[in-house]
mmCIF file of C-alpha atoms in Angstrom:
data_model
loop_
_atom_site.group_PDB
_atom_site.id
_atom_site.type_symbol
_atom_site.label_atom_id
_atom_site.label_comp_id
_atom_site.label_asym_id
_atom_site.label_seq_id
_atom_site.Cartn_x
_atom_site.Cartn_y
_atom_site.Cartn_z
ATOM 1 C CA UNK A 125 0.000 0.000 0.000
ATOM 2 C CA UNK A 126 3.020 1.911 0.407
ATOM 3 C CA UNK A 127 3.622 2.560 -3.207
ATOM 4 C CA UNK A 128 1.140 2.329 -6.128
ATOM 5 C CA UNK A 129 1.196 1.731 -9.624
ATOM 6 C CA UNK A 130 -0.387 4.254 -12.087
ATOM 7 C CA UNK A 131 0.568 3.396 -15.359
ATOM 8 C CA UNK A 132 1.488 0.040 -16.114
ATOM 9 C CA UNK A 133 3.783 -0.502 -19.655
ATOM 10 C CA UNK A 134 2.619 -2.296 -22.451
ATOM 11 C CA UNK A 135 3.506 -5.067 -24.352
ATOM 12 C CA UNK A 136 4.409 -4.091 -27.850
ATOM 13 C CA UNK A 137 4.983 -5.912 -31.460
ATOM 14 C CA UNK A 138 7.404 -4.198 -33.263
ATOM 15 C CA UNK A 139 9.661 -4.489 -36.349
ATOM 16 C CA UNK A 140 13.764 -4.644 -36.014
ATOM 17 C CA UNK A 141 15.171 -1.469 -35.219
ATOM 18 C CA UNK A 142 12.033 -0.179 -34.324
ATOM 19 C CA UNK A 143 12.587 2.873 -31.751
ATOM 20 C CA UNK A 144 10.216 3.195 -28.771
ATOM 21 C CA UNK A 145 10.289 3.763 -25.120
ATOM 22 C CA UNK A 146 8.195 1.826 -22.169
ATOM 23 C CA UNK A 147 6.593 4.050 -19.489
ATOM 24 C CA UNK A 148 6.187 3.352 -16.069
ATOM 25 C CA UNK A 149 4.576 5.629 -13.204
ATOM 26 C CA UNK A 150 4.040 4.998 -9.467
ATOM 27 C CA UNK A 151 2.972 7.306 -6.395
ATOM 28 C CA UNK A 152 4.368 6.891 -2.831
ATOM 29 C CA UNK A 153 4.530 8.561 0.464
ATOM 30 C CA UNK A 154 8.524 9.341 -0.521
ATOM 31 C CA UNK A 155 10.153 9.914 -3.143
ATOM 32 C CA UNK A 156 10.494 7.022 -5.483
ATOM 33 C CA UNK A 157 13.525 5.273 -7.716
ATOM 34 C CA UNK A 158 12.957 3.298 -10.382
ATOM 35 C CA UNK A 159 14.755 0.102 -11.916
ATOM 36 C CA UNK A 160 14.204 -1.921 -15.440
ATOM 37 C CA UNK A 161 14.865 -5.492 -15.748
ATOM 38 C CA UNK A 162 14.408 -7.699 -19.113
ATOM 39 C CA UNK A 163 14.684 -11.584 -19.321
ATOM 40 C CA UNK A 164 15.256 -13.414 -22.414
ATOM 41 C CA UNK A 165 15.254 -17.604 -22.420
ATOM 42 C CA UNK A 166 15.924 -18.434 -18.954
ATOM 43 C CA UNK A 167 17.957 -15.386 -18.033
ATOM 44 C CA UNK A 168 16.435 -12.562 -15.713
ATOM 45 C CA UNK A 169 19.168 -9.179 -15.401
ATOM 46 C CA UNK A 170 18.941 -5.960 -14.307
ATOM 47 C CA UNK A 171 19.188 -3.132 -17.404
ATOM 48 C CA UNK A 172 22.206 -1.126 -16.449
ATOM 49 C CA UNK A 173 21.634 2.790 -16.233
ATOM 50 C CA UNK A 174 17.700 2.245 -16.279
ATOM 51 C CA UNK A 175 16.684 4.036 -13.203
ATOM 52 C CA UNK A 176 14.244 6.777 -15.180
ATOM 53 C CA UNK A 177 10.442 6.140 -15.566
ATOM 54 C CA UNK A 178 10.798 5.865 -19.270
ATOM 55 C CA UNK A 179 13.170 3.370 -20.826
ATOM 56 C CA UNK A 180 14.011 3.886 -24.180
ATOM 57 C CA UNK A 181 14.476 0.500 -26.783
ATOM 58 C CA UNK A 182 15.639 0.563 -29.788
ATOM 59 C CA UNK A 183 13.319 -3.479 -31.166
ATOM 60 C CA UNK A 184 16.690 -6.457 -31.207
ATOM 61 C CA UNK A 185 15.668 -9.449 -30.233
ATOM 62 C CA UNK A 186 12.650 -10.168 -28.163
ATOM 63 C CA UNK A 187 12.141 -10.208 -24.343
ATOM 64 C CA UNK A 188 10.188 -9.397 -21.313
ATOM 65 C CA UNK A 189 10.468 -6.483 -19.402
ATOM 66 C CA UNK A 190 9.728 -5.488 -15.807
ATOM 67 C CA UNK A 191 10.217 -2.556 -13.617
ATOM 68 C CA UNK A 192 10.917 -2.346 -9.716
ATOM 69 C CA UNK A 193 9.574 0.946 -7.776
ATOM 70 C CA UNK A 194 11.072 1.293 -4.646
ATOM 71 C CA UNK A 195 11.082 4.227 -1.765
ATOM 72 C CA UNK A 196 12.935 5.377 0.808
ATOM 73 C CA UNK A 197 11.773 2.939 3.554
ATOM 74 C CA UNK A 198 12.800 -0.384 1.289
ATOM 75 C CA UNK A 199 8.994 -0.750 0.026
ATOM 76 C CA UNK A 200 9.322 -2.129 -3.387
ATOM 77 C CA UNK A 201 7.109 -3.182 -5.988
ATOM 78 C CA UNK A 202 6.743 -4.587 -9.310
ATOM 79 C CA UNK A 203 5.094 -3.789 -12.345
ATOM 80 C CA UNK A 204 3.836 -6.274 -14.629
ATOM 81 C CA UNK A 205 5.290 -8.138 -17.356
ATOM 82 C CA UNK A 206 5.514 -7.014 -21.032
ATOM 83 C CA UNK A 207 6.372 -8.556 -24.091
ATOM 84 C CA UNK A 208 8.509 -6.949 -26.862
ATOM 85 C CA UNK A 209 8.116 -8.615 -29.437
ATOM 86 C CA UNK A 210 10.333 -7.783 -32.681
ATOM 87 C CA UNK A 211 9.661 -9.051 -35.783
ATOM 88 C CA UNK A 212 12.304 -9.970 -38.807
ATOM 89 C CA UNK A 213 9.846 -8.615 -41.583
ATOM 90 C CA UNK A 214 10.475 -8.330 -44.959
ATOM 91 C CA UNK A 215 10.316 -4.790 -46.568
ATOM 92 C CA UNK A 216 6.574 -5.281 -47.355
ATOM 93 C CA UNK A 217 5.904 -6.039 -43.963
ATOM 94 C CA UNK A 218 7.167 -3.183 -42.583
ATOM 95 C CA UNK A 219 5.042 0.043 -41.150
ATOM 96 C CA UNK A 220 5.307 3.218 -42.833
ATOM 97 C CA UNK A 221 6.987 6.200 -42.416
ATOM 98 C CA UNK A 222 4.126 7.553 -40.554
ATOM 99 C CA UNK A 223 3.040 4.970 -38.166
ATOM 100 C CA UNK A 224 0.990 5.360 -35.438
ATOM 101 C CA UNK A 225 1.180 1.793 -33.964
ATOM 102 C CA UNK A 226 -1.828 0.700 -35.725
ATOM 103 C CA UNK A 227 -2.121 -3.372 -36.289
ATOM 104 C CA UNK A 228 0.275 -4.258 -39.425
ATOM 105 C CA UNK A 229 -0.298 -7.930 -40.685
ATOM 106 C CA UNK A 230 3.229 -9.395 -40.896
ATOM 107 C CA UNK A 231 1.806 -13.490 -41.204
ATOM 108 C CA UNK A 232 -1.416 -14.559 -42.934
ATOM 109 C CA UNK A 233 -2.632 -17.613 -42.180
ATOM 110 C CA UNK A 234 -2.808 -20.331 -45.306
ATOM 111 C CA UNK A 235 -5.818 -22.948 -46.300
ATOM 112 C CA UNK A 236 -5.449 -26.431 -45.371
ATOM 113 C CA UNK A 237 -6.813 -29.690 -46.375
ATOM 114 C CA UNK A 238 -6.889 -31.644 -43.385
ATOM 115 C CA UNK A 239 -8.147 -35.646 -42.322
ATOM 116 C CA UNK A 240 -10.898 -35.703 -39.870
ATOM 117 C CA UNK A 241 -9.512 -36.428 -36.112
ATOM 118 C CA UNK A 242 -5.959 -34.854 -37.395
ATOM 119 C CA UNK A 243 -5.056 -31.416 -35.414
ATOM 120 C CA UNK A 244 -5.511 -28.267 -37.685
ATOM 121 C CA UNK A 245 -3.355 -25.403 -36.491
ATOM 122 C CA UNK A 246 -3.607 -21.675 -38.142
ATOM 123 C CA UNK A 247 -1.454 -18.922 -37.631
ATOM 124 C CA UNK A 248 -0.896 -15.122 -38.006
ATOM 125 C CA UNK A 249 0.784 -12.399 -36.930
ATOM 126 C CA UNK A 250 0.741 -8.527 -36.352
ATOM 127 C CA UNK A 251 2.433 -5.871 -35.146
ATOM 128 C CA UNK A 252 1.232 -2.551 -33.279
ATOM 129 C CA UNK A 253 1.683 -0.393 -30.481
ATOM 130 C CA UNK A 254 0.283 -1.454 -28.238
ATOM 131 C CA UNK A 255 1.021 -5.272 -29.147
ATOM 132 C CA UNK A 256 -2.967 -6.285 -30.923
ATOM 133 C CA UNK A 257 -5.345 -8.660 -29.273
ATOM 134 C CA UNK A 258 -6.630 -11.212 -32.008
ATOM 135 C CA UNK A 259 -10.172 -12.874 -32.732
ATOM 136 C CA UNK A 260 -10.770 -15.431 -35.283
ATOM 137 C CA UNK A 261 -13.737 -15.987 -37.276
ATOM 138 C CA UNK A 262 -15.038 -18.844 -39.558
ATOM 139 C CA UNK A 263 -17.529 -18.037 -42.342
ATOM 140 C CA UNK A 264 -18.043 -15.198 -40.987
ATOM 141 C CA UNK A 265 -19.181 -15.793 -37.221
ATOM 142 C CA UNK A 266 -16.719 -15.058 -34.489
ATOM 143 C CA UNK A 267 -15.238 -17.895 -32.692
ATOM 144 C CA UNK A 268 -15.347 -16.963 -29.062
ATOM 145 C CA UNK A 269 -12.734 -19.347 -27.231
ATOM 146 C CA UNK A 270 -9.877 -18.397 -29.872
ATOM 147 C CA UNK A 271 -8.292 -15.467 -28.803
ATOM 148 C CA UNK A 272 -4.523 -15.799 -29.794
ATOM 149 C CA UNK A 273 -2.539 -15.822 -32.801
ATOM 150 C CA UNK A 274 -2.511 -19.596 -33.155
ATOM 151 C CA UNK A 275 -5.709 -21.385 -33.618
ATOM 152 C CA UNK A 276 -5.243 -24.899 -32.787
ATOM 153 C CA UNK A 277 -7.679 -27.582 -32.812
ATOM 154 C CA UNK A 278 -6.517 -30.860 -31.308
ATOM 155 C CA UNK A 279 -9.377 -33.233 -33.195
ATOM 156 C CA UNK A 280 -10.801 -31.462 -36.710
ATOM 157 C CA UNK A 281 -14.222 -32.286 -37.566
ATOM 158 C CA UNK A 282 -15.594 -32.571 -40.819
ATOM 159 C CA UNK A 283 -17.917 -29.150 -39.131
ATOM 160 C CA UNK A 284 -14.607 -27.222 -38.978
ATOM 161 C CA UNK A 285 -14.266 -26.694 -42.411
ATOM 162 C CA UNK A 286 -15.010 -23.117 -43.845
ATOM 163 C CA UNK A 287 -13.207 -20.272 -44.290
ATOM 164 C CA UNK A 288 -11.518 -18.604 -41.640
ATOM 165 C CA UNK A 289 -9.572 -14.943 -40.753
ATOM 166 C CA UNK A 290 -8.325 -13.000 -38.134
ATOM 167 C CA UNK A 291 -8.841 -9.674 -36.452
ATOM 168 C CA UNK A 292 -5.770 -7.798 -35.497
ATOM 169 C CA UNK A 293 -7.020 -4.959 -33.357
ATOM 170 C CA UNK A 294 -5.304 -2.201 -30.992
ATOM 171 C CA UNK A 295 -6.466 1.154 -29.598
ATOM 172 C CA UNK A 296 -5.252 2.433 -33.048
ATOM 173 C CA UNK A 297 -7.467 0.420 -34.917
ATOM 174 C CA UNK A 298 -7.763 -3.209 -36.682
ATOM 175 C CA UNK A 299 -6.482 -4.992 -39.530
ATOM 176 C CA UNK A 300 -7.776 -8.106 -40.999
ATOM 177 C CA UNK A 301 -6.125 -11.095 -42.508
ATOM 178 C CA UNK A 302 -6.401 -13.042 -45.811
ATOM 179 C CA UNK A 303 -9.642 -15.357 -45.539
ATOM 180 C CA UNK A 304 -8.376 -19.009 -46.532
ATOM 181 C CA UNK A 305 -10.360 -22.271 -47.133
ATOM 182 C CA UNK A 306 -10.119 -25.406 -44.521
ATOM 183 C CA UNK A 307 -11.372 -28.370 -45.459
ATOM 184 C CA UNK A 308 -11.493 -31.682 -43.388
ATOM 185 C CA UNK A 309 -12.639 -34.462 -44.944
ATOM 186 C CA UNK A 310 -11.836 -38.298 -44.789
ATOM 187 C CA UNK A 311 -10.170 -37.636 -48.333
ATOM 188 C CA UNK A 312 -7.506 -35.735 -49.027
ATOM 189 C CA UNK A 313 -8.463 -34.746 -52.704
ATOM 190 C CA UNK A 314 -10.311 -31.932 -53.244
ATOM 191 C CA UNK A 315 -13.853 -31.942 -54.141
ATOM 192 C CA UNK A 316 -14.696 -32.467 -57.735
ATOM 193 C CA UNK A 317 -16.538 -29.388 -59.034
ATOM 194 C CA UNK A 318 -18.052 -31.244 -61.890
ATOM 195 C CA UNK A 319 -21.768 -31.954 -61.685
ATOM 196 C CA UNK A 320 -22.730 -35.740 -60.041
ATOM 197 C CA UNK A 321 -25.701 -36.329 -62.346
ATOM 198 C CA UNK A 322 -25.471 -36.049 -66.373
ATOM 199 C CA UNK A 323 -27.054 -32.909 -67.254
ATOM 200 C CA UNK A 324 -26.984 -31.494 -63.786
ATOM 201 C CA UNK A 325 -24.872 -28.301 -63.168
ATOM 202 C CA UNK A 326 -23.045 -27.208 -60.330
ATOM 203 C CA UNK A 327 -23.689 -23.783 -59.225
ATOM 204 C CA UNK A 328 -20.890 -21.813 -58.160
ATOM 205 C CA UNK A 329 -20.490 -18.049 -57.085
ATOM 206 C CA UNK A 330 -17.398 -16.168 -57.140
ATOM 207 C CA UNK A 331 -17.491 -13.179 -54.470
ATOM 208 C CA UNK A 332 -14.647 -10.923 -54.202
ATOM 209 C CA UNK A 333 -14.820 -8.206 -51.336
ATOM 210 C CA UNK A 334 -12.517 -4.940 -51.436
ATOM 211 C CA UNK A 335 -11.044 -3.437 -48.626
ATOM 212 C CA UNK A 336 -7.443 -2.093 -49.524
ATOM 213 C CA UNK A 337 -7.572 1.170 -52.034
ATOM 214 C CA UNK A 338 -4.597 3.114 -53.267
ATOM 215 C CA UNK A 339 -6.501 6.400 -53.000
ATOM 216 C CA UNK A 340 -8.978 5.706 -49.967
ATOM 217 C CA UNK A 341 -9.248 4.522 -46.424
ATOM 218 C CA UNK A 342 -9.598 0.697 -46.228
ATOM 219 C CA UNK A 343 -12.851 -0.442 -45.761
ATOM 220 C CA UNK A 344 -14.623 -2.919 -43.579
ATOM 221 C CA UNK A 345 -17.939 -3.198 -44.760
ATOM 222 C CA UNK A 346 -17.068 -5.238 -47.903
ATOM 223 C CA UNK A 347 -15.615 -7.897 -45.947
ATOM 224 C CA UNK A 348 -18.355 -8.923 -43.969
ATOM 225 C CA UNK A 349 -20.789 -8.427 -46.822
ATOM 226 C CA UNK A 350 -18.966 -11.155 -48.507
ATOM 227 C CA UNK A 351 -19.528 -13.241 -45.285
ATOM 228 C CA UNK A 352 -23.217 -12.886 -45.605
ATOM 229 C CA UNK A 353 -23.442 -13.050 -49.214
ATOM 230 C CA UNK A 354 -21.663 -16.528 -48.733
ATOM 231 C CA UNK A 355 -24.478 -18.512 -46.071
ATOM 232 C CA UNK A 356 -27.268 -16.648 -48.498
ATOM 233 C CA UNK A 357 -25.949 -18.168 -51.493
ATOM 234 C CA UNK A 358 -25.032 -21.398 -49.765
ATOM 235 C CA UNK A 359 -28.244 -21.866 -48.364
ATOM 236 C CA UNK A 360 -29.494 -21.443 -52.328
ATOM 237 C CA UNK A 361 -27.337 -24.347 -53.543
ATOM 238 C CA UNK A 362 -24.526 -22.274 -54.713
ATOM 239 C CA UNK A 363 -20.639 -23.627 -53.984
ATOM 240 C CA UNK A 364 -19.147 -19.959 -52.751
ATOM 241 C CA UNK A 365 -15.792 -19.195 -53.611
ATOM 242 C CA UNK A 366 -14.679 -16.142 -51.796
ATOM 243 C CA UNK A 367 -11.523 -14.012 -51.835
ATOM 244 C CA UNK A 368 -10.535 -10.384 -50.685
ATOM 245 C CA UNK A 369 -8.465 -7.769 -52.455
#
């Protein structure tokens, strides 16, 4: 009770060489000193020199960082946690000039054909300041319980198919990833898009949603009117093909 945190830092997803500083702030009864640590792999050492509230980084390698608050009566506390995570992006990963810390996707997940009762894993990645919270979706309807960047499921059901994306979302803003096609099926061919009876065709509908303009703000609408335009035209019979941008 002696001393109290007011601002935690936060965790961050950067690119290499990225510049930015972490911020801590604390009240006490006395005055107050301040102390960074970092751990990386099993290794947990004190930052040299890093006795001011704000602790500049310039992005290497990732770690965890902590800071100690102490007072002049030996009260000390902690503050939580954070990740930096740095990322090894390619040039078309990287942020602009300009950026605010707004979600950049840096992995898109990719489509899989999987075997029913075999594990399906997806997997993206973003970065932002603050570091983005992620939410996937399949066909369109959010998936409550997955939460993280990796969407694992231990036993794939043939009901898992669809086609899935993720939501990469800060205080800045979101970004979406590519939608790509799961299936899980017993086979592991692809469905045959020819008719099954002679003189029977298969209907199929190509939607393509929008979002990314060279001359206007990115969009959202268009990509969960493809969503719905998919279980309409489903419902009708149609075999949906859908792809963004």
């Amino acid at each position: 009770t002696a001393i109290a945190i007011t601002e935690q830092p936060v965790s961050v997803s950067v690119p290499l060489g990225y510049s930015f500083t972490l911020r801590c702030r604390a009240e006490g009864r006395t005055s107050l000193q301040y102390q960074w640590f970092c751990q990386h792999q099993s290794g947990c050492r004190e930052i040299p020199g890093a006795t001011n509230q704000d602790l500049p980084i310039i992005a290497e390698q990732t770690q965890l960082y902590t800071c100690r608050v102490n007072d002049l009566y030996r009260n000390a506390v902690f503050s939580d946690w954070v990740k930096v995570e740095v990322h090894q992006c390619v040039a078309r990963g990287l942020p602009p000039r300009l950026w605010q810390g707004e979600p950049v996707i840096v992995l898109n997940p990719t489509g899989q054909r999987v075997e029913v009762g075999k594990p399906l894993q997806l997997q993206c990645a973003a970065m932002g300041v603050p570091a983005p919270s992620y939410q996937w979706y399949r066909n369109g309807n959010l998936l409550e319980q997955y939460k993280r960047k990796k969407l694992w499921i231990t036993h794939a059901k043939v009901s898992d198919s669809g086609t899935y994306l993720c939501c990469a979302s800060n205080s800045h803003g979101e970004h979406w990833t590519n939608a790509v096609d799961v299936h899980v099926g017993e086979q592991s061919q692809p469905p045959s898009l020819c008719c099954t009876s002679p003189g029977v065709r298969s209907k199929i509908a190509l939607l393509v949603g929008n979002n990314c303009y060279q001359h206007h703000p990115n969009l959202m609408a268009p990509v969960r009117d493809v969503f719905e335009l998919s279980r309409l035209l489903e419902q009708l019979g149609f075999q949906v093909v859908s792809l963004l941008d």
